[in-house]
Amino acid sequence: MARIFISPSKYVQGPGELNKLGEYVSAYGKHALVIISSGGIKRFGKTLENSFEAANLSFTYDNFNGECSQDEIDRLVAVYKANGTDVVVGVGGGKIFDTAKAVASNVDAPVVIVPTIAATDAPCSALSVIYTPEGQFKEYQFFKSNPNLVLMDTEVISKSPVRLSVAGMGDALATFFEGRACTRSEAGTCAGGTSTQAANALAELCYNTLMDEGVKAKLALEAGVCTESVEKIIEANTLLSGLGFESAGLAGAHAIHNGLTAMPETHSMYHGEKVAFGTLTQLVLENADELYEVLDFCVEVGLPVTFAQLGVSDASYERVLEVAQLACAENDTLGNMPFTVTPEKVAAAMLAADAYGRAALAEE
């Protein structure tokens, strides 16, 4: 199998970049379908309108319905065709990005991704995570190319709720360990081949950045400021993690996240918060040396390390085994671990991770 590395055509990060969105989008089309939430329109609508008008670019807003489901994708494809648009712009969070990418792929249009938060590594990738309308994981959809542009306005992102950026750290936390597992097993990656040295190096840089800058960035964000640590964490959460997971591979952590969607109580938790617990579980499965370093980091920045913190009061073996069985599904990525994994092993590792988390919290 060939080694493959993929990435977005362009990545832009800096303060005030949202004001230039129209200028950037005009390179790809003349009439944009802007997929955004109603809250996003309230917060950023005027900025977007001024930017598009300055670039002499027409646009059509459409409110995102809240779930990246096939029904929502199909609905927005119809909106795209009905309005004569020629470029898709997704503004907001991870499920909006994934929906925008899927819509653009369906109509073979360029797509511009504009995160207003740094909560996931979804912006840069050529795939979308598809859920049922009720919010349970369904499948991954893969596309022929990555976004044409990812635009990160760090001034906007640094004003978003701190919990969202911390959740992004949780998503990014998995990147190095999942990539390492795929390299050891020679598993295929989301890019369609095996991992490259470049992808593994970016994944390791992502992890080191989290360890070096994560706590400092959280404190700065809580103070309402955008420092160099914040800039580095935004890049780690988005670019380093995005390139790392896609071209180095997914393994245990994200499959366990997907399994957790079987517990309705976890639906209120952010993607990266569940991925962080999945990372701890993967490290327990591996009996990895980094387990306690990662556990301490999660506790320090406020990522969940127990079922109770995920909102689950009934973590009986039977319920956890149901999660583990979903995580071990053939269409998911636990099979990329470099050893045989069974639902029983995963359930045991999840319960052990919960026990380690409770012990760490008791020491606080």
Coordinates of C-alpha atoms in Angstrom, one line a residue:
M1 CA 0.0 0.0 0.0
A2 CA 1.3 3.4 -1.0
R3 CA 2.1 6.1 1.6
I4 CA -0.3 9.1 1.1
F5 CA -0.4 12.5 2.6
I6 CA -3.3 15.0 2.0
S7 CA -4.1 18.5 3.2
P8 CA -6.4 21.5 2.4
S9 CA -5.2 23.6 -0.5
K10 CA -4.8 26.7 1.8
Y11 CA -4.8 27.3 5.6
V12 CA -5.0 30.9 7.0
Q13 CA -4.8 31.7 10.7
G14 CA -4.7 35.1 12.4
P15 CA -6.7 37.9 14.1
G16 CA -9.3 39.7 12.0
E17 CA -9.3 37.3 9.1
L18 CA -13.1 36.9 9.1
N19 CA -13.3 40.5 7.8
K20 CA -11.5 39.2 4.6
L21 CA -13.8 36.2 4.0
G22 CA -15.5 37.7 0.9
E23 CA -12.1 38.4 -0.7
Y24 CA -11.0 34.8 -0.1
V25 CA -14.2 33.2 -1.2
S26 CA -14.3 35.3 -4.5
A27 CA -11.4 33.2 -5.7
Y28 CA -13.7 30.2 -5.9
G29 CA -17.1 31.4 -7.0
K30 CA -19.5 34.3 -7.4
H31 CA -22.5 33.1 -5.4
A32 CA -21.9 31.4 -2.0
L33 CA -24.2 29.1 -0.1
V34 CA -23.3 30.0 3.5
I35 CA -24.3 27.2 5.9
I36 CA -24.4 28.7 9.4
S37 CA -26.5 28.4 12.6
S38 CA -29.1 31.1 13.6
G39 CA -26.8 32.0 16.5
G40 CA -23.9 32.3 14.1
I41 CA -25.9 34.8 12.0
K42 CA -26.6 36.9 15.1
R43 CA -22.9 37.0 16.1
F44 CA -21.2 37.2 12.7
G45 CA -23.9 38.0 10.1
K46 CA -23.0 41.7 9.8
T47 CA -19.3 40.9 9.4
L48 CA -20.0 38.4 6.8
E49 CA -22.4 40.6 4.9
N50 CA -19.9 43.5 4.9
S51 CA -17.1 41.2 3.7
F52 CA -19.2 39.7 0.8
E53 CA -20.4 43.1 -0.3
A54 CA -16.9 44.5 -0.3
A55 CA -15.9 41.6 -2.6
N56 CA -18.9 42.1 -4.8
L57 CA -20.0 38.5 -3.9
S58 CA -23.6 37.4 -3.7
F59 CA -24.6 34.8 -1.1
T60 CA -27.5 32.8 0.3
Y61 CA -27.7 31.9 4.0
D62 CA -29.2 28.7 5.1
N63 CA -29.6 27.7 8.8
F64 CA -28.0 24.4 9.8
N65 CA -30.5 22.1 11.5
G66 CA -28.1 20.9 14.2
E67 CA -27.1 17.4 13.0
C68 CA -24.8 16.2 10.2
S69 CA -27.2 13.6 8.9
Q70 CA -27.9 12.4 5.4
D71 CA -31.3 14.1 5.5
E72 CA -29.7 17.4 6.3
I73 CA -27.0 17.0 3.6
D74 CA -29.7 16.1 1.0
R75 CA -31.8 19.1 2.0
L76 CA -28.9 21.5 1.6
V77 CA -27.9 20.0 -1.8
A78 CA -31.4 21.0 -2.9
V79 CA -31.0 24.5 -1.5
Y80 CA -27.6 24.8 -3.4
K81 CA -29.2 23.8 -6.7
A82 CA -32.3 26.0 -6.3
N83 CA -30.3 29.2 -5.7
G84 CA -27.7 28.9 -8.4
T85 CA -24.8 29.0 -6.0
D86 CA -21.3 27.9 -7.0
V87 CA -19.3 27.7 -3.8
V88 CA -20.1 26.3 -0.3
V89 CA -19.0 28.1 2.9
G90 CA -19.4 26.5 6.3
V91 CA -19.3 28.9 9.2
G92 CA -19.4 27.6 12.8
G93 CA -18.5 24.3 14.4
G94 CA -17.6 20.7 13.5
K95 CA -21.0 19.4 12.4
I96 CA -21.5 22.4 10.1
F97 CA -18.0 21.8 8.5
D98 CA -18.8 18.2 7.9
T99 CA -22.2 19.0 6.4
A100 CA -20.6 21.7 4.2
K101 CA -18.0 19.3 2.9
A102 CA -20.6 16.7 2.1
V103 CA -22.8 19.1 0.3
A104 CA -19.9 20.4 -1.7
S105 CA -18.8 16.9 -2.6
N106 CA -22.3 16.0 -3.8
V107 CA -22.5 19.0 -6.1
D108 CA -18.8 19.0 -7.1
A109 CA -18.3 22.6 -5.8
P110 CA -15.4 24.2 -4.0
V111 CA -15.8 24.5 -0.2
V112 CA -14.4 27.1 2.3
I113 CA -14.4 26.2 6.0
V114 CA -14.6 29.0 8.6
P115 CA -14.4 27.8 12.2
T116 CA -15.6 30.2 14.9
I117 CA -14.3 27.7 17.5
A118 CA -11.3 25.4 17.7
A119 CA -13.2 22.4 19.2
T120 CA -12.4 19.7 16.7
D121 CA -9.9 18.7 14.0
A122 CA -12.7 18.4 11.4
P123 CA -12.0 21.6 9.3
C124 CA -9.0 20.4 7.3
S125 CA -10.1 16.9 6.4
A126 CA -11.6 15.3 3.3
L127 CA -14.2 13.3 5.3
S128 CA -17.3 13.8 7.3
V129 CA -18.7 12.0 10.3
I130 CA -22.4 11.2 9.5
Y131 CA -24.9 10.7 12.3
T132 CA -28.5 9.6 12.4
P133 CA -31.0 12.4 12.9
E134 CA -31.1 11.3 16.6
G135 CA -27.3 11.9 17.0
Q136 CA -25.9 8.3 16.9
F137 CA -22.8 7.6 14.8
K138 CA -23.7 6.1 11.4
E139 CA -20.6 6.2 9.1
Y140 CA -17.7 8.1 7.7
Q141 CA -18.0 9.6 4.2
F142 CA -14.8 10.2 2.3
F143 CA -14.4 12.8 -0.5
K144 CA -12.0 13.2 -3.4
S145 CA -10.4 16.4 -2.0
N146 CA -9.8 18.4 1.1
P147 CA -11.3 21.9 1.6
N148 CA -10.1 24.6 -0.8
L149 CA -9.6 27.0 2.2
V150 CA -9.6 26.8 6.0
L151 CA -9.9 30.2 7.5
M152 CA -9.2 30.6 11.3
D153 CA -9.9 34.0 12.8
T154 CA -8.0 33.7 16.2
E155 CA -9.7 36.9 17.5
V156 CA -13.1 35.3 17.1
I157 CA -12.0 31.9 18.3
S158 CA -10.3 33.3 21.5
K159 CA -13.7 34.9 22.4
S160 CA -15.6 31.6 22.2
P161 CA -16.3 29.6 25.4
V162 CA -13.1 28.2 26.9
R163 CA -14.7 24.7 27.1
L164 CA -14.8 24.5 23.3
S165 CA -11.1 25.1 22.9
V166 CA -10.4 22.6 25.7
A167 CA -12.6 20.1 23.9
G168 CA -10.4 20.7 20.8
M169 CA -7.4 19.8 22.9
G170 CA -9.2 16.5 23.7
D171 CA -9.7 15.8 20.1
A172 CA -6.1 16.7 19.3
L173 CA -4.8 14.5 22.2
A174 CA -5.7 11.4 20.3
T175 CA -3.8 12.2 17.1
F176 CA -0.3 11.0 18.1
F177 CA -1.4 7.8 19.8
E178 CA -3.8 6.8 17.0
G179 CA -1.2 7.5 14.4
R180 CA 1.4 5.6 16.3
A181 CA -0.9 2.6 16.5
C182 CA -1.6 2.7 12.8
T183 CA 2.1 2.9 12.0
R184 CA 2.8 -0.1 14.2
S185 CA 0.0 -2.1 12.6
E186 CA 0.7 -0.8 9.0
A187 CA -3.0 0.1 8.9
G188 CA -4.5 2.2 6.1
T189 CA -5.4 5.8 6.9
C190 CA -8.2 8.1 6.0
A191 CA -6.0 9.4 3.2
G192 CA -6.2 6.1 1.4
G193 CA -2.7 4.7 2.0
T194 CA -0.4 4.1 4.9
S195 CA 1.1 6.9 7.0
T196 CA 4.1 9.1 6.0
Q197 CA 6.9 10.4 8.1
A198 CA 5.5 13.8 7.6
A199 CA 2.1 12.9 9.1
N200 CA 3.7 11.1 12.1
A201 CA 6.0 14.1 12.7
L202 CA 3.0 16.5 12.7
A203 CA 1.1 14.2 15.0
E204 CA 4.0 14.2 17.5
L205 CA 4.3 18.0 17.2
C206 CA 0.6 18.2 18.0
Y207 CA 1.0 16.2 21.2
N208 CA 4.1 18.1 22.3
T209 CA 2.3 21.4 21.7
L210 CA -0.6 20.3 23.9
M211 CA 1.8 19.3 26.7
D212 CA 3.8 22.5 26.4
E213 CA 1.1 25.1 25.7
G214 CA -2.2 23.6 26.7
V215 CA -2.5 24.8 30.3
K216 CA -1.0 28.2 29.5
A217 CA -3.5 28.6 26.6
K218 CA -6.5 27.7 28.8
L219 CA -5.5 30.2 31.5
A220 CA -5.0 32.9 28.8
L221 CA -8.4 32.1 27.3
E222 CA -10.0 32.3 30.7
A223 CA -8.4 35.8 31.0
G224 CA -10.1 36.7 27.7
V225 CA -6.8 37.2 25.7
C226 CA -5.2 35.6 22.7
T227 CA -1.5 34.9 23.4
E228 CA 1.1 33.0 21.5
S229 CA 0.2 29.9 23.5
V230 CA -3.4 30.3 22.3
E231 CA -2.3 30.7 18.7
K232 CA -0.2 27.6 19.0
I233 CA -3.1 25.6 20.5
I234 CA -5.5 26.8 17.8
E235 CA -3.0 25.5 15.2
A236 CA -2.6 22.2 17.1
N237 CA -6.3 21.7 17.5
T238 CA -7.0 22.4 13.8
L239 CA -4.1 22.0 11.5
L240 CA -1.7 19.7 13.2
S241 CA -4.4 17.4 14.5
G242 CA -6.3 17.6 11.2
L243 CA -3.3 16.6 9.0
G244 CA -2.1 14.2 11.6
F245 CA -5.3 12.2 12.1
E246 CA -6.1 12.0 8.4
S247 CA -2.7 11.0 7.0
A248 CA -1.4 9.1 10.1
G249 CA -4.6 7.3 10.9
L250 CA -7.4 6.7 13.4
A251 CA -7.5 3.8 15.8
G252 CA -9.0 3.3 19.3
A253 CA -9.8 6.7 20.6
H254 CA -12.3 7.8 17.9
A255 CA -13.9 4.3 17.7
I256 CA -14.6 4.5 21.4
H257 CA -16.0 8.0 20.9
N258 CA -18.3 6.6 18.3
G259 CA -19.3 3.8 20.7
L260 CA -20.2 6.3 23.4
T261 CA -22.9 7.7 21.1
A262 CA -24.9 4.7 22.1
M263 CA -25.3 6.3 25.6
P264 CA -27.8 9.1 25.2
E265 CA -26.4 10.9 28.3
T266 CA -23.2 11.6 26.4
H267 CA -24.9 13.5 23.6
S268 CA -24.6 16.8 25.5
M269 CA -20.8 16.3 25.7
Y270 CA -18.5 17.7 23.0
H271 CA -16.8 15.5 20.5
G272 CA -13.3 16.2 21.8
E273 CA -14.4 15.5 25.4
K274 CA -15.5 12.0 24.5
V275 CA -12.4 11.5 22.4
A276 CA -10.2 12.4 25.4
F277 CA -11.8 9.6 27.4
G278 CA -11.4 7.3 24.3
T279 CA -7.7 8.2 24.3
L280 CA -7.3 7.2 27.9
T281 CA -9.1 3.9 27.1
Q282 CA -6.8 3.3 24.2
L283 CA -3.7 3.9 26.4
V284 CA -5.1 1.5 28.9
L285 CA -5.5 -1.1 26.1
E286 CA -1.9 -0.5 25.1
N287 CA -0.6 -0.3 28.7
A288 CA 1.2 2.7 27.4
D289 CA 3.9 4.6 29.3
E290 CA 2.2 8.0 28.6
L291 CA -1.1 7.0 30.4
Y292 CA -0.5 9.0 33.6
E293 CA 1.0 12.0 31.7
V294 CA -2.2 12.2 29.6
L295 CA -4.4 11.6 32.6
D296 CA -2.8 14.4 34.5
F297 CA -3.1 16.7 31.5
C298 CA -6.8 16.0 31.2
V299 CA -7.4 16.7 34.8
E300 CA -5.5 19.9 34.7
V301 CA -7.3 21.4 31.7
G302 CA -10.7 20.0 32.6
L303 CA -11.2 17.2 30.2
P304 CA -13.5 14.3 31.4
V305 CA -11.7 11.3 32.8
T306 CA -14.7 9.4 34.3
F307 CA -18.1 8.2 33.2
A308 CA -19.7 10.6 35.7
Q309 CA -17.9 13.5 34.1
L310 CA -19.4 12.3 30.7
G311 CA -22.8 12.5 32.3
V312 CA -23.2 8.7 32.7
S313 CA -24.5 7.6 36.1
D314 CA -25.2 4.0 35.2
A315 CA -21.8 2.6 33.9
S316 CA -22.7 -1.0 34.5
Y317 CA -20.6 -3.7 32.7
E318 CA -23.6 -4.5 30.5
R319 CA -24.0 -0.9 29.3
V320 CA -20.3 -0.4 28.8
L321 CA -20.1 -3.7 26.8
E322 CA -22.8 -2.3 24.5
V323 CA -20.6 0.7 23.9
A324 CA -17.6 -1.5 23.3
Q325 CA -19.5 -3.7 20.8
L326 CA -20.4 -0.6 18.8
A327 CA -16.8 0.7 19.0
C328 CA -15.6 -2.7 17.6
A329 CA -17.9 -2.5 14.6
E330 CA -16.3 -3.6 11.3
N331 CA -16.8 -0.2 9.7
D332 CA -14.9 1.6 12.5
T333 CA -11.2 1.9 13.4
L334 CA -10.5 -0.2 16.4
G335 CA -9.2 -2.9 14.0
N336 CA -6.3 -0.6 13.3
M337 CA -4.8 -1.3 16.7
P338 CA -1.6 -3.4 16.4
F339 CA -3.1 -6.3 18.4
T340 CA -6.4 -8.2 18.5
V341 CA -9.2 -6.2 20.2
T342 CA -12.4 -7.6 21.5
P343 CA -15.5 -5.9 22.9
E344 CA -14.7 -7.5 26.3
K345 CA -11.1 -6.0 26.3
V346 CA -12.5 -2.6 25.3
A347 CA -15.2 -2.7 28.1
A348 CA -12.5 -3.6 30.6
A349 CA -10.2 -0.8 29.5
M350 CA -13.1 1.7 29.7
L351 CA -13.9 0.7 33.2
A352 CA -10.3 0.8 34.2
A353 CA -9.9 4.2 32.6
D354 CA -12.8 5.4 34.7
A355 CA -11.2 4.0 37.8
Y356 CA -7.9 5.7 37.1
G357 CA -9.8 9.0 36.5
R358 CA -11.7 8.7 39.8
A359 CA -8.4 8.1 41.6
A360 CA -6.7 11.1 39.9
L361 CA -9.7 13.4 40.8
A362 CA -9.6 12.2 44.4
E363 CA -6.0 13.4 44.6
E364 CA -6.8 16.9 43.5

